[in-house]
């Protein structure tokens, strides 16, 4: 049985009208926006940073970094020591530190600016870390390069950058072969000797001055006694001569 063109057209329209919306193709979903930068998640994904992650969390530095990276445009560079780096420390080193010293140790691995791998050759030393004062004896961190090797020294630790873990233009994370030990915590310098007190010297001068003053009246009194003695002798002589003339 042949169908007329009208019948075929009608059948096509009815088929389209009765088709369910679920059978129509849907547009591809847009990719989800990237989440906030989280240092500990980056390190967890990279692996072999378990101890450093634990220190970041227990000291509260992880929360500080989260806020800095997601609430400002400030860059951050982190030198992350691997688990094997911590195993090379003396037994009990971490447990011997106070809470404040543990915070300083972790912050010493953080530079409050973004440093790309190409910037290491032109960087200015000493670098200031988030631990604070970069002066000698406190928290100095110096970086030098030799070919493709990046050397780091803290005055206590000498190590190298062994690889790049993460970089996005705001955050850079590099793996280091040793834990960076700051001088302030692990090699504190003795305080400079206090200058000699000036008060004692001044007092001595005053005493010397008083001695001079005391001597002057004594000298004057002695002179007066000498003059008085001469006058007495002259007077006795005059009286003796007068009496001699009188009896003659």
Short mmCIF file of C-alpha atoms in Angstrom, two decimals:
data_model
loop_
_atom_site.label_atom_id
_atom_site.label_comp_id
_atom_site.label_asym_id
_atom_site.label_seq_id
_atom_site.Cartn_x
_atom_site.Cartn_y
_atom_site.Cartn_z
CA UNK A 1 0.00 0.00 0.00
CA UNK A 2 1.46 3.30 -1.04
CA UNK A 3 1.24 6.30 1.29
CA UNK A 4 0.53 9.74 -0.02
CA UNK A 5 3.04 12.55 0.62
CA UNK A 6 0.52 14.22 2.90
CA UNK A 7 0.30 11.12 5.08
CA UNK A 8 4.05 10.89 5.40
CA UNK A 9 4.32 14.54 6.39
CA UNK A 10 1.58 14.18 8.98
CA UNK A 11 3.25 11.13 10.47
CA UNK A 12 6.54 12.98 10.79
CA UNK A 13 4.90 15.92 12.59
CA UNK A 14 3.08 13.63 15.01
CA UNK A 15 6.30 11.76 15.75
CA UNK A 16 8.10 15.00 16.62
CA UNK A 17 5.27 16.22 18.84
CA UNK A 18 5.03 12.99 20.80
CA UNK A 19 8.76 12.60 21.41
CA UNK A 20 9.76 13.20 25.08
CA UNK A 21 12.10 16.04 26.07
CA UNK A 22 14.43 13.59 27.77
CA UNK A 23 15.37 12.09 24.44
CA UNK A 24 16.73 15.38 23.10
CA UNK A 25 20.49 15.93 23.35
CA UNK A 26 21.67 18.21 26.16
CA UNK A 27 24.56 20.74 25.87
CA UNK A 28 27.84 19.76 27.55
CA UNK A 29 28.16 21.01 31.16
CA UNK A 30 30.59 23.91 31.70
CA UNK A 31 33.71 22.99 33.69
CA UNK A 32 33.47 23.76 37.40
CA UNK A 33 35.38 26.87 38.49
CA UNK A 34 38.72 26.12 40.15
CA UNK A 35 38.60 25.92 43.94
CA UNK A 36 40.66 28.03 46.35
CA UNK A 37 44.39 27.36 46.50
CA UNK A 38 45.15 24.95 49.31
CA UNK A 39 48.81 24.26 50.06
CA UNK A 40 48.23 21.10 52.08
CA UNK A 41 46.09 19.54 49.34
CA UNK A 42 48.79 20.33 46.78
CA UNK A 43 51.40 18.65 48.96
CA UNK A 44 49.11 15.68 49.67
CA UNK A 45 48.62 15.17 45.94
CA UNK A 46 52.39 15.33 45.36
CA UNK A 47 53.07 12.78 48.11
CA UNK A 48 56.14 12.34 50.40
CA UNK A 49 55.44 15.50 52.46
CA UNK A 50 53.48 13.94 55.34
CA UNK A 51 55.54 15.41 58.20
CA UNK A 52 55.67 18.90 56.69
CA UNK A 53 51.90 18.82 56.14
CA UNK A 54 51.40 17.83 59.79
CA UNK A 55 53.58 20.74 60.93
CA UNK A 56 51.76 23.18 58.65
CA UNK A 57 48.45 22.18 60.23
CA UNK A 58 49.54 21.90 63.89
CA UNK A 59 51.27 25.31 63.87
CA UNK A 60 48.39 27.08 62.11
CA UNK A 61 50.66 28.16 59.25
CA UNK A 62 48.46 26.25 56.75
CA UNK A 63 45.49 28.48 57.66
CA UNK A 64 47.65 31.61 57.35
CA UNK A 65 48.78 30.59 53.87
CA UNK A 66 45.21 29.75 52.84
CA UNK A 67 44.10 33.24 53.81
CA UNK A 68 47.05 34.94 52.12
CA UNK A 69 46.59 33.09 48.84
CA UNK A 70 42.82 33.44 48.59
CA UNK A 71 42.22 36.87 50.13
CA UNK A 72 45.01 38.86 48.48
CA UNK A 73 47.16 39.01 45.38
CA UNK A 74 50.36 38.43 47.35
CA UNK A 75 52.56 35.63 46.09
CA UNK A 76 54.04 32.82 48.19
CA UNK A 77 57.05 30.55 47.69
CA UNK A 78 57.44 27.41 49.79
CA UNK A 79 60.49 25.20 50.18
CA UNK A 80 58.95 21.89 51.19
CA UNK A 81 61.23 19.31 52.86
CA UNK A 82 60.34 15.71 52.07
CA UNK A 83 59.75 13.05 54.72
CA UNK A 84 63.27 11.71 54.14
CA UNK A 85 64.61 15.18 54.99
CA UNK A 86 63.05 15.02 58.44
CA UNK A 87 64.38 11.51 59.02
CA UNK A 88 67.92 12.87 58.73
CA UNK A 89 67.39 15.13 61.76
CA UNK A 90 68.61 14.04 65.20
CA UNK A 91 66.05 11.99 67.06
CA UNK A 92 63.74 14.17 69.15
CA UNK A 93 64.64 17.41 67.36
CA UNK A 94 61.06 18.43 66.62
CA UNK A 95 59.77 17.40 70.04
CA UNK A 96 62.46 19.48 71.75
CA UNK A 97 61.13 22.69 70.18
CA UNK A 98 58.63 24.97 71.87
CA UNK A 99 55.38 25.81 70.10
CA UNK A 100 56.80 29.18 69.09
CA UNK A 101 59.96 27.59 67.70
CA UNK A 102 57.93 25.10 65.65
CA UNK A 103 56.00 27.99 64.12
CA UNK A 104 59.27 29.77 63.31
CA UNK A 105 60.69 26.60 61.78
CA UNK A 106 57.73 26.20 59.41
CA UNK A 107 57.57 29.91 58.56
CA UNK A 108 61.28 29.79 57.75
CA UNK A 109 60.36 27.63 54.74
CA UNK A 110 57.96 30.28 53.40
CA UNK A 111 58.92 33.39 51.40
CA UNK A 112 56.16 36.04 51.22
CA UNK A 113 56.57 36.55 47.46
CA UNK A 114 56.36 34.48 44.31
CA UNK A 115 59.75 33.29 43.04
CA UNK A 116 59.79 31.49 39.71
CA UNK A 117 62.59 29.08 38.86
CA UNK A 118 64.08 31.67 36.50
CA UNK A 119 64.27 34.27 39.29
CA UNK A 120 66.71 32.32 41.46
CA UNK A 121 69.73 33.60 39.52
CA UNK A 122 68.89 37.27 40.15
CA UNK A 123 67.47 37.06 43.65
CA UNK A 124 68.75 39.45 46.36
CA UNK A 125 70.23 37.93 49.52
CA UNK A 126 69.47 37.48 52.31
CA UNK A 127 65.88 36.50 51.61
CA UNK A 128 63.30 37.52 54.17
CA UNK A 129 61.10 34.63 55.19
CA UNK A 130 57.84 34.70 57.12
CA UNK A 131 59.82 33.80 60.24
CA UNK A 132 61.03 37.41 60.47
CA UNK A 133 64.36 39.24 60.74
CA UNK A 134 66.83 38.14 58.04
CA UNK A 135 69.88 39.57 59.85
CA UNK A 136 72.78 37.28 60.68
CA UNK A 137 72.07 35.26 63.81
CA UNK A 138 68.30 35.42 63.29
CA UNK A 139 66.55 34.05 60.18
CA UNK A 140 68.87 34.65 57.21
CA UNK A 141 68.28 32.58 54.07
CA UNK A 142 70.65 32.84 51.12
CA UNK A 143 70.22 31.39 47.65
CA UNK A 144 72.91 30.95 45.00
CA UNK A 145 72.93 29.14 41.68
CA UNK A 146 75.54 27.11 39.85
CA UNK A 147 74.37 26.14 36.41
CA UNK A 148 70.97 24.53 36.91
CA UNK A 149 71.60 23.84 40.61
CA UNK A 150 69.90 26.07 43.19
CA UNK A 151 71.76 26.11 46.52
CA UNK A 152 70.17 27.23 49.79
CA UNK A 153 71.97 28.02 53.04
CA UNK A 154 70.56 29.10 56.39
CA UNK A 155 73.83 29.38 58.29
CA UNK A 156 73.06 25.97 59.82
CA UNK A 157 71.80 23.99 56.81
CA UNK A 158 73.20 23.73 53.30
CA UNK A 159 70.93 22.06 50.76
CA UNK A 160 69.63 22.24 47.19
CA UNK A 161 66.30 22.52 45.42
CA UNK A 162 65.63 19.04 44.06
CA UNK A 163 62.54 19.82 42.01
CA UNK A 164 59.44 21.91 41.39
CA UNK A 165 56.23 20.63 42.99
CA UNK A 166 53.73 23.31 41.91
CA UNK A 167 53.60 26.74 40.27
CA UNK A 168 50.67 28.87 39.12
CA UNK A 169 52.06 32.41 39.02
CA UNK A 170 51.02 33.18 42.61
CA UNK A 171 52.19 30.09 44.50
CA UNK A 172 55.45 28.23 43.90
CA UNK A 173 56.35 25.06 45.81
CA UNK A 174 59.82 23.53 45.56
CA UNK A 175 61.14 20.35 47.13
CA UNK A 176 64.34 20.64 49.18
CA UNK A 177 66.65 17.83 50.28
CA UNK A 178 67.02 18.96 53.91
CA UNK A 179 64.99 20.73 56.56
CA UNK A 180 66.02 24.40 56.67
CA UNK A 181 67.19 25.08 60.23
CA UNK A 182 67.24 28.77 61.24
CA UNK A 183 70.08 30.22 63.31
CA UNK A 184 67.68 31.86 65.76
CA UNK A 185 66.43 28.43 66.85
CA UNK A 186 69.32 26.02 66.26
CA UNK A 187 72.43 28.21 66.55
CA UNK A 188 71.55 31.28 68.64
CA UNK A 189 74.32 33.84 68.95
CA UNK A 190 75.32 35.10 72.42
CA UNK A 191 74.08 38.62 73.10
CA UNK A 192 76.58 41.41 72.52
CA UNK A 193 78.35 42.51 75.72
CA UNK A 194 76.83 45.57 77.32
CA UNK A 195 78.93 48.75 77.11
CA UNK A 196 80.82 49.77 80.23
CA UNK A 197 78.68 52.02 82.44
CA UNK A 198 79.62 55.68 82.11
CA UNK A 199 78.32 56.55 85.59
CA UNK A 200 81.25 54.98 87.42
CA UNK A 201 83.76 56.87 85.29
CA UNK A 202 81.98 60.14 85.86
CA UNK A 203 81.85 59.46 89.57
CA UNK A 204 85.59 58.77 89.63
CA UNK A 205 86.25 62.03 87.84
CA UNK A 206 84.08 63.81 90.36
CA UNK A 207 85.97 62.23 93.24
CA UNK A 208 89.27 63.29 91.67
CA UNK A 209 87.91 66.80 91.30
CA UNK A 210 86.78 66.82 94.91
CA UNK A 211 90.26 65.75 96.00
CA UNK A 212 91.80 68.70 94.16
CA UNK A 213 89.34 71.05 95.72
CA UNK A 214 90.08 69.64 99.17
CA UNK A 215 93.82 70.08 98.68
CA UNK A 216 93.57 73.76 97.78
CA UNK A 217 92.28 75.02 101.16
CA UNK A 218 94.84 72.85 102.94
CA UNK A 219 97.65 74.40 100.91
CA UNK A 220 96.30 77.89 101.60
CA UNK A 221 96.07 77.20 105.33
CA UNK A 222 99.64 75.89 105.39
CA UNK A 223 100.84 79.06 103.67
CA UNK A 224 99.09 81.26 106.18
CA UNK A 225 100.68 79.33 109.06
CA UNK A 226 104.13 79.86 107.51
CA UNK A 227 103.57 83.61 107.18
CA UNK A 228 102.34 83.84 110.77
CA UNK A 229 105.43 82.04 112.02
CA UNK A 230 107.79 84.45 110.21
CA UNK A 231 105.96 87.44 111.63
CA UNK A 232 106.28 86.05 115.17
CA UNK A 233 110.02 85.56 114.77
CA UNK A 234 110.48 89.11 113.50
CA UNK A 235 108.46 90.52 116.38
CA UNK A 236 110.57 88.61 118.96
CA UNK A 237 113.76 89.96 117.39
CA UNK A 238 112.47 93.54 117.47
CA UNK A 239 111.50 93.27 121.15
CA UNK A 240 114.88 91.75 122.08
CA UNK A 241 116.79 94.56 120.34
CA UNK A 242 114.61 97.20 121.99
CA UNK A 243 115.25 95.79 125.46
CA UNK A 244 119.01 95.61 124.80
CA UNK A 245 119.10 99.31 123.88
CA UNK A 246 117.02 100.17 126.94
CA UNK A 247 119.46 98.59 129.42
CA UNK A 248 122.44 100.17 127.73
#
